[in-house]
């Protein structure tokens, strides 16, 4: 490494290189320019005394730290994506005929809470003291998938969809200043003590962002935040439409004809919401919008068929039995859902 | 009931977008002013390609324009909420790269060394560390430095035209140092990497110039006597750049 040999000359070289820009105060020596190493210039190997080399060593460290952090966040984001997809899959197993909604919702809730406690907490810790927007792209996919799962859970269990402020509050963590270790028990998102904060940031979305920086509440307690961008939230809601379309069609398969209309109405509301957005600076947005429209049209067709032929079906089968429905809802998705019946878990 | 919830969310979202849009408009106005000053500095510095004697004056002019940039950045820094630098930095990072390049060129012309990130930030009134607020992003700095290499390869050509055969030699040394500096970095496959890949062409170009000078005995290190005579390629001056 020849660390020793290099070190002594470091000071001189650097103070020259920075043009006296307040680098290291000790190297008061000569103003050595970049050509300092010219005498030794014949050496092909790296000239460690060269101020350029020295400053670039620093830059390399900084860039590496940044890339590493980015990679770690991406890894977390992947985990979140996978788990979110599984939760969505789980939520699709809700079947009124089996009366399992309470049980499935409970399990989904547990797994969502786990994501809050583990993966998102890791991201929040990585973002502490950083500009969250710098790494926002690293976890945007995980976040969108998560929002999809989370709002689908809320929708499936009959709750209202949360506002993004509420979700953001759940992504706010307090933990000890001691070297960050997972503290599963203490970080339970607690609505009662976060409620006042929600209020203050209400209608003032800007306030939620500076939270990416550290705030020492008392000594020893740090606050980390995993920033949720409203755009990610809205895009997540866009993904939700696809799930609801599936639910709508599955509902038809399981004979829950009435629920189809409810799902369809919700998607219409969602579509209206998307239409109202005037200028989202995102390419994803318009893409989501056209997908949303397709899903909406599909579920509207389901409702149309139910209205149009529902009565006839009752005559054919003496009730909305699966077979009768399969015969008149000529919908590929429906057929698929039908085949999976029973095996679909 | 879902209806009102969804509507509420989207109303808030629109409100949020409107606010962001407003701020972006303000940012754009300031950025335009800074950009204008940077352009004038760039124009002033173009004189180095046509006249050697005007270089100090050009540097002085450029520095006055940097002052204007600095004032603009101070305004910008006041506008950007804490911790949201990277939310809006697409408005200014190209511009910042170019200004860093201009500063680096000015400093190189004046003193002959590479401006450090600290000094460049100081000239623009920016911080170095992200934590301190509005800062000079490291990638913007490095991009600016890479632009410097391209400009210097042009400068080397033109200094030969203007009869200065010493300059290409110092430039060659400098750019070679830059090159080895960049080799220390682990670059991701991003824009910085692509720009860095172009550096080797600048290095090559400058080495060719040095070769041309050397082979004709025009460099006057040590063997000044032979150089003044400028004979066709002689065995005494066969050394080529590494």
Coordinates of C-alpha atoms in Angstrom, one line a residue:
Chain A
X1 CA 0.0 0.0 0.0
X2 CA 2.9 2.3 0.6
X3 CA 0.6 4.2 2.8
X4 CA 3.3 5.8 4.9
X5 CA 5.3 7.1 2.1
X6 CA 2.2 8.7 0.5
X7 CA 0.8 10.2 3.6
X8 CA 3.4 12.8 4.4
X9 CA 3.2 14.3 1.0
X10 CA -0.5 14.2 1.0
X11 CA -0.8 17.5 2.7
X12 CA 1.4 19.5 0.4
X13 CA -0.2 18.1 -2.7
X14 CA -3.7 18.6 -1.6
X15 CA -3.4 22.1 -0.5
X16 CA -1.9 22.9 -3.9
X17 CA -4.6 21.1 -5.7
X18 CA -7.4 22.8 -4.0
X19 CA -6.1 26.2 -4.6
X20 CA -6.1 26.9 -0.9
X21 CA -9.7 26.2 -0.7
X22 CA -9.7 25.3 2.9
X23 CA -8.8 21.7 2.6
X24 CA -6.2 20.7 5.1
X25 CA -4.9 23.6 7.0
X26 CA -1.6 22.0 7.9
X27 CA -0.1 21.8 4.4
X28 CA 1.0 25.4 4.3
X29 CA 3.6 24.6 1.8
X30 CA 4.2 25.5 -1.8
X31 CA 1.5 25.9 -4.3
X32 CA 2.1 22.7 -6.2
X33 CA 0.0 22.3 -9.2
X34 CA -1.1 19.3 -11.0
X35 CA 2.3 18.9 -12.6
X36 CA 4.0 18.4 -9.3
X37 CA 4.6 14.8 -10.1
X38 CA 6.2 15.4 -13.4
X39 CA 9.6 14.6 -12.3
X40 CA 8.4 11.2 -11.3
X41 CA 6.1 11.2 -14.3
X42 CA 8.0 8.5 -16.0
X43 CA 6.6 6.0 -13.6
X44 CA 3.6 4.3 -15.3
X45 CA 2.1 3.2 -12.0
X46 CA -0.2 5.6 -10.1
X47 CA 1.5 8.5 -8.6
X48 CA -0.1 8.8 -5.2
X49 CA 1.3 12.2 -4.5
X50 CA -0.5 13.7 -7.4
X51 CA -3.2 16.0 -6.1
X52 CA -5.6 14.8 -8.7
X53 CA -5.2 11.2 -7.7
X54 CA -5.6 12.1 -4.1
X55 CA -8.8 14.0 -4.6
X56 CA -10.2 11.3 -6.9
X57 CA -9.6 8.7 -4.2
X58 CA -12.0 10.7 -2.1
X59 CA -14.5 11.0 -4.9
X60 CA -14.3 7.3 -5.5
X61 CA -15.1 6.6 -1.8
X62 CA -18.1 9.0 -2.0
X63 CA -19.4 7.4 -5.2
X64 CA -19.0 3.9 -3.9
X65 CA -20.9 4.8 -0.7
X66 CA -23.7 6.2 -2.8
X67 CA -23.9 3.2 -5.1
X68 CA -23.8 0.7 -2.2
X69 CA -26.6 2.4 -0.5
X70 CA -28.5 2.5 -3.7
X71 CA -28.0 -1.2 -4.2
X72 CA -29.1 -2.0 -0.6
X73 CA -32.3 -0.1 -1.1
X74 CA -32.9 -1.8 -4.4
X75 CA -32.6 -5.1 -2.7
X76 CA -35.1 -4.2 -0.1
X77 CA -37.4 -2.9 -2.7
X78 CA -37.3 -6.2 -4.5
X79 CA -38.2 -8.0 -1.3
X80 CA -41.1 -5.7 -0.8
X81 CA -42.3 -6.3 -4.3
X82 CA -42.2 -10.1 -3.9
X83 CA -44.0 -10.1 -0.6
X84 CA -46.6 -7.6 -1.8
X85 CA -47.4 -9.7 -4.8
X86 CA -47.8 -12.7 -2.5
X87 CA -50.1 -10.7 -0.2
X88 CA -52.2 -9.7 -3.2
X89 CA -52.4 -13.4 -4.3
X90 CA -53.5 -14.3 -0.8
X91 CA -56.2 -11.7 -0.8
X92 CA -57.6 -13.1 -4.0
X93 CA -58.3 -16.3 -2.1
X94 CA -61.1 -14.6 -0.3
X95 CA -64.2 -16.6 -1.2
X96 CA -67.5 -15.8 0.4
X97 CA -68.6 -19.4 0.0
X98 CA -65.9 -20.5 2.2
X99 CA -66.5 -17.6 4.6
X100 CA -62.8 -17.1 5.0
X101 CA -62.5 -13.3 4.6
X102 CA -61.8 -12.6 8.2
X103 CA -59.0 -15.2 8.4
X104 CA -57.4 -14.1 5.1
X105 CA -57.6 -10.4 6.0
X106 CA -56.0 -11.1 9.3
X107 CA -53.1 -12.9 7.7
X108 CA -52.7 -10.2 5.1
X109 CA -52.7 -7.6 7.8
X110 CA -50.0 -9.4 9.7
X111 CA -47.8 -9.7 6.6
X112 CA -48.3 -6.1 5.7
X113 CA -47.3 -5.1 9.2
X114 CA -44.3 -7.2 8.9
X115 CA -43.3 -5.3 5.8
X116 CA -43.7 -2.0 7.7
X117 CA -41.6 -3.4 10.5
X118 CA -38.8 -4.9 8.5
X119 CA -38.1 -3.9 4.9
X120 CA -39.4 -0.4 5.1
X121 CA -37.6 0.2 8.3
X122 CA -34.4 -0.9 6.7
X123 CA -35.0 1.6 3.9
X124 CA -35.9 4.3 6.3
X125 CA -32.6 3.7 8.1
X126 CA -30.7 3.9 4.9
X127 CA -32.4 7.2 4.1
X128 CA -31.7 8.8 7.4
X129 CA -29.7 11.9 6.9
X130 CA -30.0 11.6 3.1
X131 CA -32.0 13.3 0.6
X132 CA -34.7 10.7 0.1
X133 CA -35.4 11.9 -3.4
X134 CA -31.9 10.9 -4.4
X135 CA -32.8 7.3 -3.8
X136 CA -36.5 7.5 -4.6
X137 CA -36.0 5.7 -7.8
X138 CA -34.4 2.8 -6.1
X139 CA -37.5 1.8 -4.3
X140 CA -40.3 3.3 -6.3
X141 CA -41.4 -0.1 -7.7
X142 CA -41.4 -1.8 -4.4
X143 CA -43.4 1.1 -3.0
X144 CA -46.0 1.0 -5.7
X145 CA -46.4 -2.7 -5.4
X146 CA -46.8 -2.3 -1.7
X147 CA -49.4 0.5 -2.0
X148 CA -51.3 -1.8 -4.3
X149 CA -51.2 -4.6 -1.8
X150 CA -52.0 -2.3 1.1
X151 CA -55.0 -0.6 -0.5
X152 CA -56.2 -3.9 -1.9
X153 CA -56.2 -5.2 1.6
X154 CA -58.1 -2.2 2.8
X155 CA -60.5 -2.6 0.0
X156 CA -61.0 -6.3 0.5
X157 CA -61.6 -5.9 4.2
X158 CA -64.2 -3.3 3.6
X159 CA -62.3 -0.3 4.9
X160 CA -61.8 3.0 3.2
X161 CA -58.7 3.5 1.2
X162 CA -56.1 5.3 3.3
X163 CA -54.9 8.7 2.4
X164 CA -51.2 8.7 1.6
X165 CA -50.6 10.9 4.7
X166 CA -51.8 8.0 6.8
X167 CA -49.5 5.6 5.1
X168 CA -46.6 8.0 5.3
X169 CA -47.2 8.2 9.0
X170 CA -46.9 4.5 9.3
X171 CA -43.5 4.7 7.5
X172 CA -42.2 7.0 10.2
X173 CA -40.0 5.3 12.7
X174 CA -38.6 6.2 16.0
X175 CA -35.7 4.2 17.3
X176 CA -32.8 4.4 19.6
X177 CA -29.7 6.1 18.5
X178 CA -27.6 3.1 19.3
X179 CA -26.3 1.2 16.3
X180 CA -29.4 0.4 14.4
X181 CA -30.7 -3.1 15.1
X182 CA -34.1 -4.4 14.3
X183 CA -36.4 -3.6 17.1
X184 CA -39.6 -5.3 16.2
X185 CA -41.5 -4.6 19.3
X186 CA -40.9 -0.9 19.8
X187 CA -41.6 0.1 16.2
X188 CA -45.1 -1.0 16.1
X189 CA -46.9 1.6 14.1
X190 CA -49.1 3.3 16.6
X191 CA -51.9 5.3 15.3
X192 CA -52.7 7.1 18.6
X193 CA -49.4 8.9 18.9
X194 CA -48.9 9.7 15.2
X195 CA -52.4 11.2 14.8
X196 CA -51.4 14.8 15.7
X197 CA -48.6 14.7 13.2
X198 CA -51.0 13.7 10.4
X199 CA -53.1 16.7 11.1
X200 CA -50.3 19.2 10.9
X201 CA -49.2 17.9 7.5
X202 CA -52.7 17.7 6.2
X203 CA -53.3 19.8 3.2
X204 CA -49.7 20.8 3.3
X205 CA -48.0 17.9 1.5
X206 CA -44.7 19.8 1.4
X207 CA -44.1 19.4 5.1
X208 CA -43.8 15.7 4.9
X209 CA -40.7 15.7 2.8
X210 CA -38.1 17.4 5.0
X211 CA -38.8 14.6 7.4
X212 CA -36.1 12.7 5.5
X213 CA -33.6 14.5 7.6
X214 CA -32.9 13.4 11.0
X215 CA -34.6 15.0 13.9
X216 CA -33.3 14.2 17.4
X217 CA -36.3 14.3 19.6
X218 CA -34.7 13.5 22.8
X219 CA -31.2 12.5 23.0
X220 CA -31.0 8.9 22.0
X221 CA -34.1 8.8 19.9
X222 CA -33.8 9.1 16.2
X223 CA -36.6 9.4 13.7
X224 CA -36.3 7.8 10.3
X225 CA -38.7 8.1 7.5
X226 CA -39.2 6.2 4.4
X227 CA -40.5 8.8 2.0
X228 CA -43.7 8.0 0.2
X229 CA -44.1 10.1 -2.9
X230 CA -47.7 10.9 -3.6
X231 CA -47.1 10.0 -7.2
X232 CA -46.1 6.5 -6.1
X233 CA -49.2 6.3 -4.1
X234 CA -51.4 7.3 -6.9
X235 CA -49.7 4.9 -9.3
X236 CA -50.1 2.1 -6.8
X237 CA -53.8 2.9 -6.8
X238 CA -53.8 2.6 -10.5
X239 CA -52.4 -0.9 -10.1
X240 CA -55.1 -1.6 -7.7
X241 CA -57.7 -1.4 -10.5
X242 CA -56.3 -4.5 -12.1
X243 CA -56.8 -6.5 -8.9
X244 CA -60.3 -5.2 -8.5
X245 CA -61.1 -6.2 -12.0
X246 CA -60.0 -9.7 -11.2
X247 CA -62.1 -9.6 -8.0
X248 CA -65.1 -8.4 -9.9
X249 CA -64.8 -11.3 -12.4
X250 CA -64.1 -13.8 -9.6
X251 CA -67.1 -12.5 -7.8
X252 CA -69.2 -13.4 -10.8
X253 CA -67.7 -16.9 -10.8
X254 CA -68.5 -17.4 -7.2
X255 CA -72.0 -16.2 -7.6
X256 CA -71.6 -12.9 -5.8
X257 CA -73.4 -11.0 -8.6
X258 CA -74.2 -8.0 -6.4
X259 CA -70.6 -7.3 -5.5
X260 CA -69.7 -6.9 -9.2
X261 CA -71.6 -3.6 -9.3
X262 CA -69.8 -2.3 -6.2
X263 CA -66.4 -3.1 -7.7
X264 CA -67.3 -1.6 -10.9
X265 CA -68.5 1.6 -9.2
X266 CA -65.3 1.9 -7.3
X267 CA -63.2 1.6 -10.5
X268 CA -65.3 4.3 -12.1
X269 CA -64.5 6.5 -9.2
X270 CA -60.9 5.6 -9.5
X271 CA -60.9 6.4 -13.2
X272 CA -62.6 9.7 -12.6
X273 CA -59.9 10.5 -10.1
X274 CA -57.2 9.7 -12.7
X275 CA -58.9 11.8 -15.2
X276 CA -58.9 14.8 -12.9
X277 CA -55.1 14.8 -12.6
X278 CA -53.9 17.4 -15.0
X279 CA -50.2 17.3 -15.0
X280 CA -48.3 14.5 -13.5
X281 CA -44.8 14.7 -14.8
X282 CA -44.5 11.0 -15.3
X283 CA -44.6 8.7 -18.3
X284 CA -45.9 5.9 -16.1
X285 CA -48.9 7.8 -15.4
X286 CA -50.5 7.9 -18.8
X287 CA -49.6 4.2 -19.2
X288 CA -51.3 3.4 -16.0
X289 CA -54.3 5.3 -17.1
X290 CA -54.8 3.3 -20.3
X291 CA -54.5 0.0 -18.3
X292 CA -57.0 1.3 -15.8
X293 CA -59.3 2.1 -18.6
X294 CA -59.1 -1.4 -20.0
X295 CA -59.7 -3.0 -16.6
X296 CA -62.7 -0.7 -16.2
X297 CA -64.2 -1.6 -19.5
X298 CA -63.8 -5.3 -18.7
X299 CA -65.6 -5.0 -15.4
X300 CA -68.3 -2.8 -17.0
X301 CA -68.9 -5.5 -19.5
X302 CA -69.3 -8.0 -16.7
X303 CA -71.9 -5.8 -15.1
X304 CA -73.6 -5.3 -18.4
X305 CA -73.9 -9.0 -18.9
X306 CA -75.3 -9.5 -15.5
X307 CA -77.9 -6.9 -16.0
X308 CA -78.8 -8.0 -19.4
X309 CA -78.9 -11.7 -19.0
X310 CA -79.0 -12.2 -15.3
X311 CA -82.8 -12.8 -15.4
X312 CA -82.5 -15.3 -18.1
X313 CA -79.8 -17.2 -16.2
X314 CA -82.1 -17.5 -13.3
X315 CA -84.6 -19.2 -15.6
X316 CA -82.0 -21.5 -17.1
X317 CA -80.4 -22.7 -14.0
X318 CA -83.0 -22.0 -11.4
X319 CA -80.4 -19.8 -9.7
X320 CA -77.1 -18.1 -10.4
X321 CA -75.2 -21.3 -10.6
X322 CA -71.7 -21.3 -11.9
X323 CA -72.4 -23.3 -15.0
X324 CA -75.2 -21.1 -16.1
X325 CA -73.0 -18.0 -15.7
X326 CA -70.1 -19.6 -17.6
X327 CA -72.3 -20.1 -20.6
X328 CA -73.3 -16.5 -21.0
X329 CA -70.5 -14.3 -19.8
X330 CA -68.2 -15.1 -22.7
X331 CA -65.2 -13.7 -21.0
X332 CA -61.8 -15.3 -21.2
X333 CA -60.8 -14.2 -17.8
X334 CA -63.9 -15.5 -16.4
X335 CA -63.3 -18.9 -17.9
X336 CA -59.8 -19.0 -16.5
X337 CA -61.1 -18.1 -13.1
X338 CA -63.7 -20.7 -13.4
X339 CA -61.2 -23.5 -14.2
X340 CA -59.2 -22.6 -11.2
X341 CA -62.1 -22.9 -9.0
X342 CA -61.3 -24.9 -5.9
X343 CA -57.7 -25.3 -6.8
X344 CA -57.3 -21.5 -6.7
X345 CA -55.8 -20.7 -3.4
Chain B
X1 CA -68.5 6.2 0.8
X2 CA -65.5 5.0 -1.2
X3 CA -66.4 7.6 -3.7
X4 CA -65.6 10.5 -1.4
X5 CA -62.4 8.9 -0.1
X6 CA -61.1 8.4 -3.6
X7 CA -62.1 11.9 -4.6
X8 CA -60.4 13.3 -1.5
X9 CA -57.2 11.6 -2.4
X10 CA -57.2 12.8 -5.9
X11 CA -58.1 16.3 -4.9
X12 CA -55.2 16.4 -2.6
X13 CA -53.0 14.9 -5.2
X14 CA -53.9 17.7 -7.7
X15 CA -53.3 20.3 -5.0
X16 CA -49.9 18.7 -4.4
X17 CA -49.1 18.7 -8.1
X18 CA -50.2 22.3 -8.5
X19 CA -47.9 23.4 -5.7
X20 CA -45.0 21.5 -7.2
X21 CA -45.7 23.0 -10.6
X22 CA -45.6 26.5 -9.1
X23 CA -42.2 25.9 -7.5
X24 CA -40.8 24.5 -10.7
X25 CA -41.8 27.6 -12.6
X26 CA -39.9 29.8 -10.1
X27 CA -36.9 27.5 -10.3
X28 CA -37.0 27.7 -14.1
X29 CA -36.9 31.5 -14.0
X30 CA -33.8 31.6 -11.8
X31 CA -32.1 28.8 -13.8
X32 CA -32.6 30.8 -17.0
X33 CA -30.8 33.7 -15.5
X34 CA -27.9 31.6 -14.3
X35 CA -27.8 29.9 -17.6
X36 CA -27.5 33.2 -19.4
X37 CA -24.5 34.2 -17.3
X38 CA -22.9 30.9 -17.9
X39 CA -23.3 31.3 -21.6
X40 CA -21.6 34.6 -21.5
X41 CA -18.7 33.2 -19.6
X42 CA -18.4 30.4 -22.2
X43 CA -18.3 33.0 -25.0
X44 CA -15.7 35.0 -23.2
X45 CA -13.5 31.9 -22.8
X46 CA -13.7 31.0 -26.4
X47 CA -11.1 33.6 -27.1
X48 CA -8.4 31.2 -25.8
X49 CA -8.7 29.3 -29.1
X50 CA -7.7 32.4 -31.1
X51 CA -5.4 34.4 -29.0
X52 CA -2.8 33.7 -26.4
X53 CA -2.4 37.2 -25.0
X54 CA -6.1 37.6 -24.3
X55 CA -6.4 34.6 -22.0
X56 CA -5.9 36.4 -18.6
X57 CA -8.5 39.0 -19.6
X58 CA -10.9 36.2 -20.6
X59 CA -10.5 34.5 -17.3
X60 CA -11.2 37.8 -15.5
X61 CA -14.4 38.3 -17.5
X62 CA -15.5 34.7 -16.9
X63 CA -15.0 35.2 -13.2
X64 CA -17.3 38.2 -13.2
X65 CA -20.0 36.0 -14.8
X66 CA -19.4 33.4 -12.2
X67 CA -20.3 36.0 -9.6
X68 CA -23.7 36.4 -11.3
X69 CA -24.1 32.6 -11.3
X70 CA -23.3 32.6 -7.6
X71 CA -26.0 35.1 -6.9
X72 CA -28.4 33.0 -8.8
X73 CA -27.5 29.8 -6.9
X74 CA -28.0 31.6 -3.6
X75 CA -31.6 32.5 -4.8
X76 CA -32.1 28.9 -5.9
X77 CA -30.8 27.5 -2.6
X78 CA -33.3 29.7 -0.7
X79 CA -36.1 28.3 -2.9
X80 CA -35.5 24.6 -2.6
X81 CA -36.9 23.1 0.6
X82 CA -34.5 21.3 2.8
X83 CA -33.9 17.7 1.8
X84 CA -35.5 18.0 -1.6
X85 CA -32.5 18.9 -3.7
X86 CA -32.8 15.7 -5.8
X87 CA -36.5 16.3 -6.3
X88 CA -35.8 19.3 -8.5
X89 CA -32.3 18.9 -9.6
X90 CA -33.2 17.9 -13.1
X91 CA -33.7 21.7 -13.7
X92 CA -30.1 22.6 -13.0
X93 CA -27.8 19.7 -13.2
X94 CA -26.8 20.1 -16.9
X95 CA -26.3 23.7 -16.3
X96 CA -24.2 23.1 -13.2
X97 CA -22.1 20.6 -15.1
X98 CA -21.4 23.3 -17.7
X99 CA -20.6 25.9 -15.1
X100 CA -18.2 23.5 -13.3
X101 CA -16.5 23.0 -16.6
X102 CA -16.1 26.7 -17.1
X103 CA -14.8 27.2 -13.7
X104 CA -12.4 24.3 -14.1
X105 CA -11.2 25.7 -17.4
X106 CA -10.7 29.2 -15.9
X107 CA -8.7 27.8 -13.0
X108 CA -6.7 25.6 -15.3
X109 CA -5.8 28.6 -17.5
X110 CA -4.9 30.7 -14.6
X111 CA -3.1 28.2 -12.4
X112 CA -2.6 25.1 -14.3
X113 CA -4.2 22.6 -11.9
X114 CA -7.6 20.9 -11.6
X115 CA -10.1 22.9 -9.5
X116 CA -11.2 20.8 -6.6
X117 CA -14.8 20.2 -5.8
X118 CA -14.5 22.3 -2.7
X119 CA -13.2 25.3 -4.6
X120 CA -15.7 25.0 -7.4
X121 CA -18.5 24.9 -4.8
X122 CA -17.0 27.9 -3.1
X123 CA -17.0 29.9 -6.3
X124 CA -20.7 29.1 -6.8
X125 CA -21.5 29.7 -3.1
X126 CA -22.6 26.1 -2.7
X127 CA -22.0 23.6 0.0
X128 CA -20.0 20.4 -0.6
X129 CA -21.8 18.1 1.8
X130 CA -25.3 17.1 1.1
X131 CA -26.2 17.5 4.7
X132 CA -25.3 21.2 4.7
X133 CA -27.9 22.1 2.2
X134 CA -27.8 23.1 -1.4
X135 CA -24.6 21.5 -2.6
X136 CA -22.5 20.7 -5.6
X137 CA -23.4 17.2 -6.5
X138 CA -20.3 15.0 -7.0
X139 CA -21.5 13.6 -10.4
X140 CA -22.1 17.1 -11.7
X141 CA -18.6 18.1 -10.7
X142 CA -17.1 15.0 -12.4
X143 CA -19.1 15.6 -15.5
X144 CA -17.8 19.1 -15.6
X145 CA -14.3 17.9 -15.3
X146 CA -14.8 15.5 -18.2
X147 CA -16.1 18.3 -20.4
X148 CA -12.9 20.2 -19.5
X149 CA -10.8 17.3 -21.1
X150 CA -12.7 17.7 -24.4
X151 CA -12.1 21.4 -24.4
X152 CA -8.5 21.0 -23.6
X153 CA -8.0 18.7 -26.6
X154 CA -9.3 21.5 -28.7
X155 CA -7.2 24.0 -26.9
X156 CA -4.1 21.9 -27.6
X157 CA -4.8 21.9 -31.3
X158 CA -5.3 25.7 -31.3
X159 CA -2.2 26.4 -29.3
X160 CA -0.2 24.6 -31.9
X161 CA -1.8 26.8 -34.5
X162 CA -0.9 29.8 -32.5
X163 CA 2.7 28.7 -32.2
X164 CA 2.8 27.5 -28.6
X165 CA 4.4 24.1 -28.7
X166 CA 4.8 23.9 -24.9
X167 CA 1.2 23.9 -24.0
X168 CA 0.2 20.6 -25.5
X169 CA 2.8 18.9 -23.4
X170 CA 1.5 20.3 -20.2
X171 CA -2.1 19.6 -21.3
X172 CA -1.2 16.0 -22.1
X173 CA 0.3 15.5 -18.7
X174 CA -2.8 17.0 -17.1
X175 CA -5.3 15.0 -19.1
X176 CA -3.4 11.8 -18.4
X177 CA -3.6 12.6 -14.7
X178 CA -7.3 13.1 -15.1
X179 CA -7.6 9.9 -16.9
X180 CA -5.9 7.9 -14.2
X181 CA -8.0 9.8 -11.6
X182 CA -11.2 8.6 -13.3
X183 CA -9.9 5.1 -13.5
X184 CA -10.0 5.0 -9.7
X185 CA -13.7 5.4 -9.7
X186 CA -16.1 2.5 -9.9
X187 CA -18.6 4.0 -12.2
X188 CA -22.0 2.6 -12.6
X189 CA -23.4 2.1 -16.1
X190 CA -24.9 5.6 -16.2
X191 CA -24.4 8.9 -18.0
X192 CA -21.1 9.5 -16.1
X193 CA -19.8 6.2 -17.4
X194 CA -20.7 7.0 -21.0
X195 CA -19.1 10.4 -20.7
X196 CA -16.0 8.9 -19.2
X197 CA -15.7 6.5 -22.1
X198 CA -15.4 9.5 -24.4
X199 CA -12.4 10.7 -22.4
X200 CA -10.0 8.2 -24.1
X201 CA -10.6 10.0 -27.4
X202 CA -9.6 13.3 -25.9
X203 CA -6.5 11.6 -24.4
X204 CA -5.7 10.1 -27.8
X205 CA -6.1 13.3 -29.6
X206 CA -3.8 15.2 -27.3
X207 CA -1.2 12.4 -27.4
X208 CA -1.2 12.6 -31.2
X209 CA -0.5 16.3 -31.0
X210 CA 2.4 15.7 -28.6
X211 CA 3.7 13.1 -31.0
X212 CA 3.6 15.4 -33.9
X213 CA 5.5 18.0 -31.9
X214 CA 8.0 15.6 -30.7
X215 CA 8.7 13.9 -34.0
X216 CA 9.5 17.3 -35.5
X217 CA 11.8 18.2 -32.7
X218 CA 9.6 21.2 -31.8
X219 CA 9.6 20.5 -28.0
X220 CA 12.4 22.3 -26.3
X221 CA 13.0 20.3 -23.2
X222 CA 16.7 19.9 -22.7
X223 CA 17.5 19.9 -26.4
X224 CA 16.4 23.4 -27.0
X225 CA 19.1 24.0 -29.5
X226 CA 17.9 21.3 -31.9
X227 CA 14.4 22.4 -31.6
X228 CA 15.0 25.9 -32.8
X229 CA 16.6 24.6 -35.9
X230 CA 13.6 22.4 -36.4
X231 CA 15.1 19.9 -38.7
X232 CA 13.1 17.0 -40.1
X233 CA 12.8 14.0 -37.8
X234 CA 16.1 13.4 -36.2
X235 CA 17.2 10.5 -34.0
X236 CA 17.8 12.9 -31.0
X237 CA 14.1 13.7 -30.6
X238 CA 12.6 10.3 -31.1
X239 CA 11.0 10.1 -27.7
X240 CA 7.3 9.7 -27.9
X241 CA 4.7 10.3 -25.2
X242 CA 4.0 7.3 -23.1

